[in-house]
Each structure stands twice: as structure tokens, then as C-alpha cells.
mmCIF file of C-alpha atoms and ligand atoms in Angstrom:
data_model
loop_
_atom_site.group_PDB
_atom_site.id
_atom_site.type_symbol
_atom_site.label_atom_id
_atom_site.label_comp_id
_atom_site.label_asym_id
_atom_site.label_seq_id
_atom_site.Cartn_x
_atom_site.Cartn_y
_atom_site.Cartn_z
ATOM 1 C CA UNK J 1 1.323 -16.165 11.113
ATOM 2 C CA UNK J 2 -1.329 -16.915 8.502
ATOM 3 C CA UNK J 3 -0.973 -16.418 4.893
ATOM 4 C CA UNK J 4 -0.504 -17.363 1.319
ATOM 5 C CA UNK J 5 2.778 -17.800 0.113
ATOM 6 C CA UNK J 6 3.042 -16.823 -3.822
ATOM 7 C CA UNK J 7 6.250 -17.590 -5.860
ATOM 8 C CA UNK J 8 7.338 -16.735 -8.896
ATOM 9 C CA UNK J 9 9.937 -17.556 -11.200
ATOM 10 C CA UNK J 10 10.602 -13.842 -12.642
ATOM 11 C CA UNK J 11 9.635 -10.533 -11.712
ATOM 12 C CA UNK J 12 7.283 -9.850 -15.556
ATOM 13 C CA UNK J 13 5.397 -12.710 -14.095
ATOM 14 C CA UNK J 14 5.217 -11.761 -10.698
ATOM 15 C CA UNK J 15 3.477 -8.397 -12.381
ATOM 16 C CA UNK J 16 1.221 -10.572 -14.294
ATOM 17 C CA UNK J 17 0.222 -12.669 -11.484
ATOM 18 C CA UNK J 18 -0.762 -9.398 -9.350
ATOM 19 C CA UNK J 19 -2.176 -7.088 -11.713
ATOM 20 C CA UNK J 20 -4.899 -9.723 -12.753
ATOM 21 C CA UNK J 21 -5.731 -10.713 -9.129
ATOM 22 C CA UNK J 22 -6.142 -7.564 -8.692
ATOM 23 C CA UNK J 23 -8.516 -6.978 -11.781
ATOM 24 C CA UNK J 24 -10.463 -10.157 -10.228
ATOM 25 C CA UNK J 25 -10.654 -7.957 -6.886
ATOM 26 C CA UNK J 26 -11.783 -4.716 -8.516
ATOM 27 C CA UNK J 27 -14.133 -6.593 -10.848
ATOM 28 C CA UNK J 28 -15.842 -7.979 -8.124
ATOM 29 C CA UNK J 29 -16.104 -4.563 -6.113
ATOM 30 C CA UNK J 30 -17.650 -2.664 -9.181
ATOM 31 C CA UNK J 31 -20.244 -6.070 -9.545
ATOM 32 C CA UNK J 32 -21.342 -6.444 -6.011
ATOM 33 C CA UNK J 33 -21.256 -2.331 -5.014
ATOM 34 C CA UNK J 34 -21.058 -0.772 -8.432
ATOM 35 C CA UNK J 35 -17.276 1.299 -7.288
ATOM 36 C CA UNK J 36 -14.053 -0.159 -6.405
ATOM 37 C CA UNK J 37 -11.226 1.084 -4.227
ATOM 38 C CA UNK J 38 -7.663 0.582 -4.327
ATOM 39 C CA UNK J 39 -4.932 1.334 -1.639
ATOM 40 C CA UNK J 40 -1.651 0.626 -3.044
ATOM 41 C CA UNK J 41 2.110 1.598 -2.141
ATOM 42 C CA UNK J 42 5.266 3.806 -3.421
ATOM 43 C CA UNK J 43 9.038 2.775 -3.848
ATOM 44 C CA UNK J 44 10.353 1.592 -6.501
ATOM 45 C CA UNK J 45 9.427 -2.500 -6.214
ATOM 46 C CA UNK J 46 5.110 -1.258 -7.432
ATOM 47 C CA UNK J 47 6.899 -0.223 -10.883
ATOM 48 C CA UNK J 48 6.996 -3.156 -13.508
ATOM 49 C CA UNK J 49 3.146 -4.257 -11.835
ATOM 50 C CA UNK J 50 1.572 -0.922 -12.321
ATOM 51 C CA UNK J 51 2.493 -0.784 -15.907
ATOM 52 C CA UNK J 52 0.528 -3.709 -16.673
ATOM 53 C CA UNK J 53 -2.085 -2.998 -14.363
ATOM 54 C CA UNK J 54 -2.300 0.147 -16.386
ATOM 55 C CA UNK J 55 -3.314 -1.556 -19.393
ATOM 56 C CA UNK J 56 -5.525 -4.219 -17.982
ATOM 57 C CA UNK J 57 -9.578 -4.229 -19.193
ATOM 58 C CA UNK J 58 -11.048 -3.031 -15.802
ATOM 59 C CA UNK J 59 -14.108 0.115 -15.361
ATOM 60 C CA UNK J 60 -11.783 1.772 -14.488
ATOM 61 C CA UNK J 61 -13.890 5.201 -14.419
ATOM 62 C CA UNK J 62 -15.096 3.128 -11.720
ATOM 63 C CA UNK J 63 -11.932 2.566 -9.552
ATOM 64 C CA UNK J 64 -10.803 5.554 -6.792
ATOM 65 C CA UNK J 65 -7.344 4.748 -6.975
ATOM 66 C CA UNK J 66 -5.175 6.140 -3.236
ATOM 67 C CA UNK J 67 -2.032 5.867 -2.056
ATOM 68 C CA UNK J 68 -0.614 3.384 1.753
ATOM 69 C CA UNK J 69 1.535 5.477 2.117
ATOM 70 C CA UNK J 70 3.550 9.482 1.182
ATOM 71 C CA UNK J 71 6.207 11.819 1.475
ATOM 72 C CA UNK J 72 4.805 15.192 2.831
ATOM 73 C CA UNK J 73 6.316 16.757 -0.863
ATOM 74 C CA UNK J 74 4.149 17.467 -3.996
ATOM 75 C CA UNK J 75 3.235 16.231 -6.281
ATOM 76 C CA UNK J 76 6.021 16.977 -8.878
ATOM 77 C CA UNK J 77 8.750 15.867 -6.220
ATOM 78 C CA UNK J 78 10.280 13.271 -7.336
ATOM 79 C CA UNK J 79 10.446 11.681 -4.294
ATOM 80 C CA UNK J 80 6.866 11.515 -4.274
ATOM 81 C CA UNK J 81 5.001 8.168 -4.339
ATOM 82 C CA UNK J 82 2.209 10.299 -6.349
ATOM 83 C CA UNK J 83 4.516 10.677 -9.760
ATOM 84 C CA UNK J 84 5.024 6.889 -9.142
ATOM 85 C CA UNK J 85 1.869 6.792 -9.595
ATOM 86 C CA UNK J 86 1.040 9.400 -12.415
ATOM 87 C CA UNK J 87 4.029 8.039 -14.516
ATOM 88 C CA UNK J 88 3.535 4.545 -14.350
ATOM 89 C CA UNK J 89 -0.685 3.621 -13.640
ATOM 90 C CA UNK J 90 -2.795 6.231 -14.269
ATOM 91 C CA UNK J 91 -1.975 6.026 -18.188
ATOM 92 C CA UNK J 92 -3.815 4.041 -21.174
ATOM 93 C CA UNK J 93 -7.021 2.276 -19.309
ATOM 94 C CA UNK J 94 -6.270 3.346 -15.686
ATOM 95 C CA UNK J 95 -5.744 6.723 -16.156
ATOM 96 C CA UNK J 96 -9.729 7.023 -16.795
ATOM 97 C CA UNK J 97 -9.740 5.991 -12.489
ATOM 98 C CA UNK J 98 -10.186 8.348 -10.127
ATOM 99 C CA UNK J 99 -7.274 9.574 -7.763
ATOM 100 C CA UNK J 100 -7.201 10.478 -4.223
ATOM 101 C CA UNK J 101 -3.959 11.931 -3.305
ATOM 102 C CA UNK J 102 -2.711 11.825 0.426
ATOM 103 C CA UNK J 103 -0.773 15.207 0.477
ATOM 104 C CA UNK J 104 -2.783 18.639 0.040
ATOM 105 C CA UNK J 105 -1.153 21.971 0.771
ATOM 106 C CA UNK J 106 -2.136 22.538 3.949
ATOM 107 C CA UNK J 107 -0.645 24.849 6.736
ATOM 108 C CA UNK J 108 0.626 21.803 8.137
ATOM 109 C CA UNK J 109 0.684 17.889 7.683
ATOM 110 C CA UNK J 110 -1.751 17.223 10.472
ATOM 111 C CA UNK J 111 -3.856 19.437 8.534
ATOM 112 C CA UNK J 112 -3.201 17.525 5.534
ATOM 113 C CA UNK J 113 -3.894 13.799 6.964
ATOM 114 C CA UNK J 114 -7.518 15.813 8.320
ATOM 115 C CA UNK J 115 -8.501 16.244 4.866
ATOM 116 C CA UNK J 116 -7.035 13.395 3.282
ATOM 117 C CA UNK J 117 -8.636 11.046 6.961
ATOM 118 C CA UNK J 118 -12.145 12.936 5.336
ATOM 119 C CA UNK J 119 -11.536 12.278 1.840
ATOM 120 C CA UNK J 120 -10.968 8.797 2.439
ATOM 121 C CA UNK J 121 -13.724 8.057 5.025
ATOM 122 C CA UNK J 122 -15.958 9.247 2.192
ATOM 123 C CA UNK J 123 -14.766 6.705 -0.187
ATOM 124 C CA UNK J 124 -16.359 3.612 2.613
ATOM 125 C CA UNK J 125 -14.446 0.816 4.305
ATOM 126 C CA UNK J 126 -13.344 -1.309 3.611
ATOM 127 C CA UNK J 127 -10.786 -0.897 0.926
ATOM 128 C CA UNK J 128 -11.133 -3.809 -2.310
ATOM 129 C CA UNK J 129 -7.679 -3.930 -2.290
ATOM 130 C CA UNK J 130 -4.349 -2.783 -0.808
ATOM 131 C CA UNK J 131 -0.742 -3.437 -1.941
ATOM 132 C CA UNK J 132 1.852 -3.326 0.175
ATOM 133 C CA UNK J 133 5.485 -2.749 -0.030
ATOM 134 C CA UNK J 134 8.340 -3.837 2.831
ATOM 135 C CA UNK J 135 11.474 -1.874 3.364
ATOM 136 C CA UNK J 136 14.733 -3.585 4.343
ATOM 137 C CA UNK J 137 14.150 -2.466 7.718
ATOM 138 C CA UNK J 138 10.907 -4.250 8.029
ATOM 139 C CA UNK J 139 8.772 -1.074 7.252
ATOM 140 C CA UNK J 140 5.194 -1.483 5.694
ATOM 141 C CA UNK J 141 3.486 1.741 4.211
ATOM 142 C CA UNK J 142 5.048 4.369 6.624
ATOM 143 C CA UNK J 143 5.231 1.989 9.735
ATOM 144 C CA UNK J 144 9.015 2.456 10.658
ATOM 145 C CA UNK J 145 10.542 0.828 13.694
ATOM 146 C CA UNK J 146 10.892 3.759 16.208
ATOM 147 C CA UNK J 147 8.513 6.359 14.518
ATOM 148 C CA UNK J 148 7.182 9.026 16.096
ATOM 149 C CA UNK J 149 3.693 8.055 16.001
ATOM 150 C CA UNK J 150 3.920 4.094 15.165
ATOM 151 C CA UNK J 151 2.254 2.616 18.166
ATOM 152 C CA UNK J 152 -0.612 4.604 17.530
ATOM 153 C CA UNK J 153 -0.351 3.759 13.468
ATOM 154 C CA UNK J 154 -0.397 -0.514 14.887
ATOM 155 C CA UNK J 155 -3.476 -0.060 17.346
ATOM 156 C CA UNK J 156 -6.451 -1.544 15.320
ATOM 157 C CA UNK J 157 -8.735 -0.080 18.424
ATOM 158 C CA UNK J 158 -7.961 3.288 16.684
ATOM 159 C CA UNK J 159 -10.403 4.690 14.108
ATOM 160 C CA UNK J 160 -9.546 3.994 10.145
ATOM 161 C CA UNK J 161 -6.967 7.525 9.329
ATOM 162 C CA UNK J 162 -4.682 9.478 7.745
ATOM 163 C CA UNK J 163 -1.828 10.217 10.051
ATOM 164 C CA UNK J 164 1.628 11.895 10.345
ATOM 165 C CA UNK J 165 4.540 9.967 10.896
ATOM 166 C CA UNK J 166 7.843 10.939 11.178
ATOM 167 C CA UNK J 167 11.125 7.999 11.871
ATOM 168 C CA UNK J 168 15.307 8.301 11.712
ATOM 169 C CA UNK J 169 14.687 6.226 8.316
ATOM 170 C CA UNK J 170 12.024 7.575 6.490
ATOM 171 C CA UNK J 171 13.676 10.823 4.908
ATOM 172 C CA UNK J 172 10.779 13.525 4.954
ATOM 173 C CA UNK J 173 7.641 13.221 7.114
ATOM 174 C CA UNK J 174 5.111 10.625 5.845
ATOM 175 C CA UNK J 175 1.674 10.398 5.727
ATOM 176 C CA UNK J 176 0.348 7.184 6.029
ATOM 177 C CA UNK J 177 -2.731 5.106 6.167
ATOM 178 C CA UNK J 178 -3.236 3.097 10.116
ATOM 179 C CA UNK J 179 -3.378 -0.004 9.482
ATOM 180 C CA UNK J 180 -6.955 -0.230 10.896
ATOM 181 C CA UNK J 181 -7.593 1.524 7.545
ATOM 182 C CA UNK J 182 -5.636 -1.229 5.766
ATOM 183 C CA UNK J 183 -5.755 -4.335 7.125
ATOM 184 C CA UNK J 184 -9.246 -6.081 6.846
ATOM 185 C CA UNK J 185 -9.384 -4.885 2.874
ATOM 186 C CA UNK J 186 -10.622 -7.792 0.765
ATOM 187 C CA UNK J 187 -7.856 -8.635 -0.916
ATOM 188 C CA UNK J 188 -4.574 -7.713 0.798
ATOM 189 C CA UNK J 189 -1.219 -8.108 -0.518
ATOM 190 C CA UNK J 190 2.733 -7.426 0.363
ATOM 191 C CA UNK J 191 4.337 -7.585 -3.048
ATOM 192 C CA UNK J 192 8.280 -8.414 -2.229
ATOM 193 C CA UNK J 193 10.748 -9.098 -4.998
ATOM 194 C CA UNK J 194 14.798 -10.828 -4.785
ATOM 195 C CA UNK J 195 16.711 -11.769 -2.222
ATOM 196 C CA UNK J 196 17.538 -9.536 0.234
ATOM 197 C CA UNK J 197 13.029 -8.936 0.818
ATOM 198 C CA UNK J 198 12.888 -12.192 1.282
ATOM 199 C CA UNK J 199 15.357 -13.177 3.842
ATOM 200 C CA UNK J 200 14.123 -9.830 5.637
ATOM 201 C CA UNK J 201 10.419 -11.160 5.411
ATOM 202 C CA UNK J 202 11.572 -14.839 6.870
ATOM 203 C CA UNK J 203 13.299 -12.704 9.507
ATOM 204 C CA UNK J 204 10.149 -11.410 10.352
ATOM 205 C CA UNK J 205 7.751 -14.359 10.101
ATOM 206 C CA UNK J 206 10.717 -15.418 12.830
ATOM 207 C CA UNK J 207 10.175 -13.049 15.677
ATOM 208 C CA UNK J 208 6.976 -11.478 16.790
ATOM 209 C CA UNK J 209 8.737 -7.690 17.943
ATOM 210 C CA UNK J 210 6.038 -4.977 15.663
ATOM 211 C CA UNK J 211 8.479 -1.814 16.641
ATOM 212 C CA UNK J 212 11.702 -3.975 15.632
ATOM 213 C CA UNK J 213 9.530 -5.080 12.409
ATOM 214 C CA UNK J 214 6.355 -3.358 11.633
ATOM 215 C CA UNK J 215 5.503 -5.540 8.993
ATOM 216 C CA UNK J 216 5.005 -8.537 12.038
ATOM 217 C CA UNK J 217 1.988 -5.568 12.578
ATOM 218 C CA UNK J 218 0.924 -7.250 9.304
ATOM 219 C CA UNK J 219 1.733 -10.235 9.194
ATOM 220 C CA UNK J 220 -0.122 -11.329 12.742
ATOM 221 C CA UNK J 221 -2.692 -9.378 13.469
ATOM 222 C CA UNK J 222 -4.671 -8.690 10.120
ATOM 223 C CA UNK J 223 -8.130 -9.155 9.221
ATOM 224 C CA UNK J 224 -7.385 -10.427 6.174
ATOM 225 C CA UNK J 225 -5.180 -12.930 5.334
ATOM 226 C CA UNK J 226 -1.756 -11.530 3.421
ATOM 227 C CA UNK J 227 -0.691 -12.598 -0.059
ATOM 228 C CA UNK J 228 2.902 -12.437 -0.222
ATOM 229 C CA UNK J 229 3.842 -12.009 -3.559
ATOM 230 C CA UNK J 230 7.430 -12.640 -4.215
ATOM 231 C CA UNK J 231 9.918 -13.211 -7.206
ATOM 232 C CA UNK J 232 14.106 -13.810 -6.851
HETATM 233 O O1 LIG B 1 9.553 4.135 1.778
HETATM 234 C C1 LIG B 1 8.886 3.666 0.820
HETATM 235 O O2 LIG B 1 8.909 2.610 1.293
HETATM 236 C C2 LIG B 1 8.485 0.633 0.744
HETATM 237 C C3 LIG B 1 9.486 -0.578 0.257
HETATM 238 O O3 LIG B 1 10.051 0.452 -0.865
HETATM 239 P P1 LIG B 1 10.481 -0.417 -1.466
HETATM 240 O O4 LIG B 1 11.344 1.336 -2.873
HETATM 241 O O5 LIG B 1 12.185 -0.848 -1.034
HETATM 242 O O6 LIG B 1 10.290 -1.116 -3.200
HETATM 243 C C4 LIG B 1 7.666 1.523 0.634
HETATM 244 O O7 LIG B 1 6.262 0.240 0.638
HETATM 245 C C5 LIG B 1 5.848 1.872 0.505
HETATM 246 O O8 LIG B 1 5.125 2.665 0.194
HETATM 247 C C6 LIG B 1 7.231 3.386 0.460
HETATM 248 O O9 LIG B 1 6.380 5.012 0.802
#
């Protein structure tokens, strides 16, 4: 598996280092095509990184931010990844960014996924930056072990899209970008923190079964070599 490891002494140092690298990716995209796109993860890990990034000087009005995955809950739900984004990233200079939510009020989660897919396709591909996280079960985005649509989600032959996912470990039904929409980001990062996540990463790197640990798809088959950002 090919990847670059960036190990930091502390979580604040990681947040600063990753934010600076993301600024570089966004600036380069704006310079090249006048706009930039970034898809970020939810969960607890990205909070400090979001706080640092929100204060960076970027032409944020030219940036569209979306989520790699979302719970099928409205944006005011405490478990919404969108709420995390609104609270920790969409403030200060970054408040000028455009946001593309994955959750939409719709008759069904499938309808919401179709709306999110159409909106994302209008952005153009690939993403300029994708920041993935990882759960202790080896999931990333909403590619959960045992997920009802895991095989389709990881199939690079299928089109870029937002799809639905249900899994025992996922809690609510989920919306997630397909691996085909994420793997070729111009900058592809995996952001993990702590000894437990490092042990999960080491286990993932030592094996090949993507059904057991879907993060292996990212580490083994991404068109873009992933940059792993880790701090104890
Ligand atoms: O369910 C999710 O979890 C992962 C990891 O979250 P963390 O709390 O362990 O940092 C996250 O990457 C994903 O976006 C989120 O929906």
C-alpha cells in the first residue's frame, strides 16, 4: 500500500499542519480554475483542525465545502456532521464559503441521495481536497464493515455519486460519497489521532480484506496517494 505518513508531536501541531496543507490545495485550485472544492469528514476528530482552518486566509467565497458522509438527520440534530461543520468550520473568514449539504428533506433517503448527487456533479470532479477520518472498526466515510451497499460503494467502476448506507455499527442510515468520488482527489488525506487509531491503521496496513476494514480500499486502491496525518 502506498501512502505518505505525517506524524506530529501534538494534536494542535497536526491541526496547524493539515490546515496549512489544505490552504495550499485550495489556493492552487483557485489559481488554476477560479474555484475550489473540499469534502471533509464528521465525527469527533476534525474539530480542532476545523477551528484552525476557519481562521486561515483563503478566498473562501470561491470555495465549496461538502461532507464525505452524513447521518440521515436534519442539520440541527446533535449527531449531524453538518452541525459539526457549521459550529467549527463555517465561521470567521471561512464563513464566506459555500456549503453543499448531503442531507435534504425528501420523501426517502434515496431521493435525498439523488439530490445530493446532482448537486455534487454540478461542482465538477475530482475534488480538490478530501479529508477522510477512520473509525475504530476500520470504516471511513460511511463505508462500514457489513454495510448494505458496501460493495457498490467501493466499486471504482461505478459512477461518482452520493449513496445510502445502513450498517449495524452506523447508528442512523447514512449518506456517503462513493469511493469513486473520493479516491482521485487532488489532495487526499486520512486524519487520525491517538494510539488506538494508529493500531487500527497498522492492522489495516497489514491485511487486504476490504469487507473487514473498508479503509483498506483507500490505502490500497486510491488513484491519489493518501497523506496520513497522525498525532498521539
Ligand atoms: O461516523 C463517522 O465516523 C468517522 C470517524 O469519526 P471519529 O469520531 O472517530 O473521528 C468519520 O470519519 C465519519 O465522517 C463519521 O461520519
